[in-house]
XYZ file of C-alpha atoms in Angstrom:
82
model
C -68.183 30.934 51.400
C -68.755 30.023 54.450
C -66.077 29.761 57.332
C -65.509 26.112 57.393
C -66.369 25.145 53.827
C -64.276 23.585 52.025
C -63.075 24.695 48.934
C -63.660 23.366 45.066
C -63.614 23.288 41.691
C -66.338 22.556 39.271
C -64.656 20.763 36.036
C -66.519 20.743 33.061
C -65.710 18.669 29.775
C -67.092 20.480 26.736
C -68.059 19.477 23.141
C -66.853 22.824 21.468
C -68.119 21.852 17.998
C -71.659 20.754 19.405
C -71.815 23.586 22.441
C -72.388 20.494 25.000
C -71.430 19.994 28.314
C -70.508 16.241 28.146
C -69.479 15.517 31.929
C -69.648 18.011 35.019
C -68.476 17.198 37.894
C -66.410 19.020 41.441
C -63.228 18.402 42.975
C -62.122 19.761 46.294
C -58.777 21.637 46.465
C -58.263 21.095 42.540
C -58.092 19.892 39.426
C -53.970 19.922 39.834
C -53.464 17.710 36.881
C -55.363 17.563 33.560
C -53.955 14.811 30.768
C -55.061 13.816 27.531
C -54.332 10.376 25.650
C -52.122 10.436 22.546
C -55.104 8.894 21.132
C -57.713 11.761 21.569
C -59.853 8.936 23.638
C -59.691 9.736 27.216
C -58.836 12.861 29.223
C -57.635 12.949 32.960
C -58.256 15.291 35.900
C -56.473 14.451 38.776
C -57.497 10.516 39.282
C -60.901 10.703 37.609
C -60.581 9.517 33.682
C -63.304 10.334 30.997
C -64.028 9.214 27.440
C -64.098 12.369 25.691
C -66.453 11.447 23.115
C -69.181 11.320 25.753
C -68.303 11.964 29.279
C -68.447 8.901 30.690
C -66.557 7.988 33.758
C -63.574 5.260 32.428
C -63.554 1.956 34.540
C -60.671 1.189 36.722
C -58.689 -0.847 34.180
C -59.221 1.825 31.272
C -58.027 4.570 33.629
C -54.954 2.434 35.141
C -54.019 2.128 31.545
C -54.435 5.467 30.347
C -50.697 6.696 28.882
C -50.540 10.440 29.022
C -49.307 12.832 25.901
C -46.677 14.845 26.817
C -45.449 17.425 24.926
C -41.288 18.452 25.025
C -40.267 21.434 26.501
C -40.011 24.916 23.328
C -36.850 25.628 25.303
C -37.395 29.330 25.362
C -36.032 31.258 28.367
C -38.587 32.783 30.984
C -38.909 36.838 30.324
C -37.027 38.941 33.232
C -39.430 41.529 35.085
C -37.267 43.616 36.675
């Protein structure tokens, strides 16, 4: 790049089964955060929330009420490296 460009990421959400690209789209300095819904409907990158069925954008009230899955901790200790 460029001096003076800023940097991005190009996010891609992908229809394994059907080898589509449903929704493309870039962030700059990103994604940080990706979330799906418990419900398999929606999935999150940072603030931008798409129906994963198609790609489409969500609308401000679908993405303000967008509850994420979270998944509990496998409480395994982190490998030492020295």
């Amino acid at each position: 790049m460029d001096p003076g460009t800023s940097r991005y990421a190009n996010v891609f959400l992908l229809d394994l089964e059907a080898a589509q690209v449903l929704a493309r789209f870039s962030l700059v300095h990103g994604p940080y955060e990706t979330a799906f819904s418990a419900d398999g409907q929606w999935a999150r990158v940072d603030d931008i929330v798409l129906r994963q069925r198609d790609g489409e954008r969500a609308t401000v009230t679908v993405a303000a009420a967008e509850h994420s899955e979270t998944c509990p901790s496998i409480g395994v200790q982190p490998a030492h490296t020295d």
